[in-house]
Amino acid sequence: MAINQTLPQQGDADTVRNGKGGFVLGMLCCVYVLNFLDRQLVSILAKPIQDGLQITDSQLGYLTGFYFALFYCFIAIPIGWLADRSNRVKILSLACGLWSGATVACGMAGNYGQLAAARMAVGVGEAGGVPPSYAIISDTFPREQRGTAMGIFNLGPPIGSALGVAFGASLAAAYDWRVPFYVVGAIGILTAILVYFLVPEPVRGRFDPPPVLDAGVPRPSFGRAIIGFFGNKLLAVAALASGAANFITYGLANFATLLLMREKGMTLEEVAIWYALAVGLGMGTGIFVSGKLIDRFAVRNKAAYATIPALSLVLALPFFLGFAAADRWEVALALLFVPLFLNSFFLPATVTFVQSEVAPDARVISGALLLLVMNLVGLGLGPTFVGIASDFFRADYGGHSLRMAFYALAPMYLIAALLFLWLARLIKRSSATGVA
């Protein structure tokens, strides 16, 4: 029996126009804000946590990077496979409740081991957050609107980071570093309940043409789905390039607050205002603009999915170096604004590209596999590298060891840009020959 695929109907288009699509996107973006806010609290409050629990830069790097990513990345794969065969909204809701409860546990940690265990639990929960959301968006908005929709959804990280900085730093300055974990965790549990009851599950493939399938052909197995993703050179290189870009993003984000406070004289109160504004405006406008650029240029030239991220990374590099070199936090923050704007251009581009390249019933697993590479390389290794490098340089550079670690991170900009240029070349070749 052939798999029946729903064609786009007038009612589907009306769903987007009458605001229901906007409500769904808004709720998903809200969950992503909490996802990233919970994830970034440890990095934002790194200085008081280090002072309270007596942990080193290397331990902080493992905590915010490798330990979190290990569970986040690999749990996301079976969850993605399951979500492609079940209700994606319910999985998203349950995941949000789990990571929010684990966030509360982070605030209760009395030592490094307990905090590490709670962070791993946050990673397990957040593994069920983003991949189902990608698929829900792809089945809520038609292809010509997905770049913008993904761009709006991916405002979650900058909004979450900005709120985390402003909200978390303010509460920590007024009370204690543990309080933000309790408050944010409670808000997340409430949000999970709202998602469960208010967000509808869209029809799979509603805006996609029906595939030509032989009768009786079952859906791909878990193993075949993985092989199919990594066996497609376009998807594999897109994931690798995004991982390299994410290496920069997380290496910078997870230690920027610590660098500004330790080496450039910024206070926690100043972080709550000025760094929060820089993150919110810089990352937020960058992701939104990149989504618009993708919708405008990728329709005419598919290689724009890769050339736009490559160009953005090259342009960001000199400003990143200036940020690391500046002695005053005011100058450093002004220079940092440009990388904050440009560093995440790759995210809407890559996500939209992958979601458009795969079949509707493989979107969640494909999103999970993309995040596996992006976050295993970026989230798992980026902060870990910066933390280890900082401790390595401490003997020779003392109080400027973290600055030197950022200098060591800089070459990754060029590596990531070259990988995206390779992807652009593969896309052009594929468009010309019809072979991936």
Coordinates of C-alpha atoms in Angstrom, one line a residue, residues 175-324:
Y175 CA 20.3 37.2 45.9
D176 CA 22.5 34.2 45.0
W177 CA 23.6 32.4 41.9
R178 CA 21.2 29.5 42.7
V179 CA 18.0 31.6 42.5
P180 CA 18.0 32.0 38.7
F181 CA 18.0 28.2 38.2
Y182 CA 14.9 27.8 40.4
V183 CA 12.9 30.6 38.8
V184 CA 13.8 29.7 35.2
G185 CA 13.1 26.0 35.8
A186 CA 9.6 26.7 37.2
I187 CA 8.7 28.9 34.2
G188 CA 9.8 26.1 31.9
I189 CA 7.6 23.5 33.6
L190 CA 4.6 25.8 33.2
T191 CA 5.5 26.4 29.5
A192 CA 5.7 22.6 28.9
I193 CA 2.1 22.3 30.1
L194 CA 0.9 25.1 27.8
V195 CA 2.6 23.6 24.8
Y196 CA 1.0 20.2 25.5
F197 CA -2.6 21.6 25.5
L198 CA -2.3 24.6 23.0
V199 CA 0.0 23.6 20.1
P200 CA -1.6 21.5 17.4
E201 CA 0.2 18.7 15.7
P202 CA 0.4 19.6 11.9
V203 CA -0.1 17.1 9.1
R204 CA 3.3 15.7 7.9
G205 CA 4.4 16.9 4.5
R206 CA 1.4 19.2 4.1
F207 CA 3.3 21.6 1.8
D208 CA 5.3 18.9 -0.1
P209 CA 4.5 17.1 -3.3
P210 CA 3.6 13.4 -2.9
P211 CA 6.5 11.1 -3.4
V212 CA 6.5 8.4 -6.0
L213 CA 6.7 5.2 -3.9
D214 CA 6.3 1.5 -4.7
A215 CA 3.4 -0.2 -3.0
G216 CA 4.3 -1.9 0.3
V217 CA 7.6 0.0 0.8
P218 CA 8.0 0.7 4.6
R219 CA 9.5 3.8 6.1
P220 CA 13.3 3.7 6.4
S221 CA 14.6 2.0 9.5
F222 CA 16.5 3.8 12.2
G223 CA 19.9 2.6 10.8
R224 CA 18.9 3.4 7.2
A225 CA 17.9 6.9 8.2
I226 CA 21.3 7.5 9.7
I227 CA 23.1 6.0 6.7
G228 CA 20.9 8.0 4.3
F229 CA 21.9 11.3 6.0
F230 CA 25.6 10.8 6.2
G231 CA 25.7 9.0 2.8
N232 CA 24.4 12.2 1.3
K233 CA 27.5 14.3 0.8
L234 CA 25.6 17.6 0.7
L235 CA 24.0 16.9 4.1
A236 CA 27.2 15.6 5.6
V237 CA 29.3 18.6 4.6
A238 CA 26.5 21.0 5.7
A239 CA 26.6 19.4 9.1
L240 CA 30.4 19.5 9.3
A241 CA 30.6 23.1 8.3
S242 CA 27.9 24.1 10.8
G243 CA 29.8 22.2 13.5
A244 CA 32.9 24.2 12.8
A245 CA 30.9 27.5 13.0
N246 CA 29.2 26.3 16.2
F247 CA 32.7 25.6 17.6
I248 CA 33.2 29.4 17.4
T249 CA 29.7 30.3 18.6
Y250 CA 29.8 28.2 21.8
G251 CA 33.5 28.7 22.5
L252 CA 32.9 32.4 22.5
A253 CA 29.4 32.4 24.2
N254 CA 30.4 30.1 27.1
F255 CA 33.4 32.2 28.1
A256 CA 32.6 35.8 26.9
T257 CA 31.1 36.8 30.3
L258 CA 34.0 35.4 32.2
L259 CA 36.5 37.2 29.9
L260 CA 34.7 40.5 30.3
M261 CA 34.5 40.3 34.0
R262 CA 37.9 38.8 34.8
E263 CA 40.2 40.5 32.3
K264 CA 38.3 43.6 31.2
G265 CA 36.8 44.8 34.5
M266 CA 33.1 44.4 33.9
T267 CA 30.8 43.9 36.9
L268 CA 27.9 41.5 37.2
E269 CA 25.5 44.5 37.2
E270 CA 27.0 45.9 34.0
V271 CA 26.8 42.4 32.4
A272 CA 23.1 42.3 33.2
I273 CA 22.5 45.5 31.2
W274 CA 25.1 46.0 28.5
Y275 CA 26.2 42.5 27.6
A276 CA 22.5 41.5 27.6
L277 CA 21.7 44.2 25.1
A278 CA 24.7 43.3 22.9
V279 CA 23.7 39.6 22.8
G280 CA 20.0 40.3 22.3
L281 CA 20.4 42.9 19.5
G282 CA 23.5 41.4 17.9
M283 CA 22.5 37.8 17.7
G284 CA 18.8 38.5 17.3
T285 CA 19.1 40.9 14.3
G286 CA 21.8 38.7 12.8
I287 CA 19.7 35.5 12.8
F288 CA 16.6 37.4 11.5
V289 CA 18.5 39.1 8.7
S290 CA 20.1 35.9 7.6
G291 CA 16.7 34.2 7.4
K292 CA 15.5 37.0 5.1
L293 CA 18.6 36.8 3.0
I294 CA 18.2 33.1 2.5
D295 CA 14.6 33.5 1.4
R296 CA 15.6 36.2 -1.1
F297 CA 18.8 34.7 -2.6
A298 CA 18.4 30.9 -2.2
V299 CA 15.4 30.8 -4.5
R300 CA 17.5 32.1 -7.4
N301 CA 20.8 30.5 -6.4
K302 CA 20.7 27.4 -4.1
A303 CA 24.4 27.9 -3.3
A304 CA 23.4 30.9 -1.2
Y305 CA 22.7 28.5 1.6
A306 CA 26.5 28.1 1.9
T307 CA 28.0 31.3 0.5
I308 CA 26.2 33.6 2.9
P309 CA 27.5 31.8 6.0
A310 CA 31.0 31.7 4.5
L311 CA 31.1 35.5 3.9
S312 CA 29.7 36.3 7.3
L313 CA 32.4 34.3 9.1
V314 CA 35.2 36.0 7.1
L315 CA 33.8 39.4 7.9
A316 CA 33.5 38.6 11.6
L317 CA 37.1 37.5 12.2
P318 CA 38.9 40.9 12.5
F319 CA 36.2 42.2 15.0
F320 CA 36.6 39.0 17.0
L321 CA 40.3 39.5 17.3
G322 CA 39.7 43.2 18.3
F323 CA 37.3 42.1 21.0
A324 CA 39.9 39.7 22.5

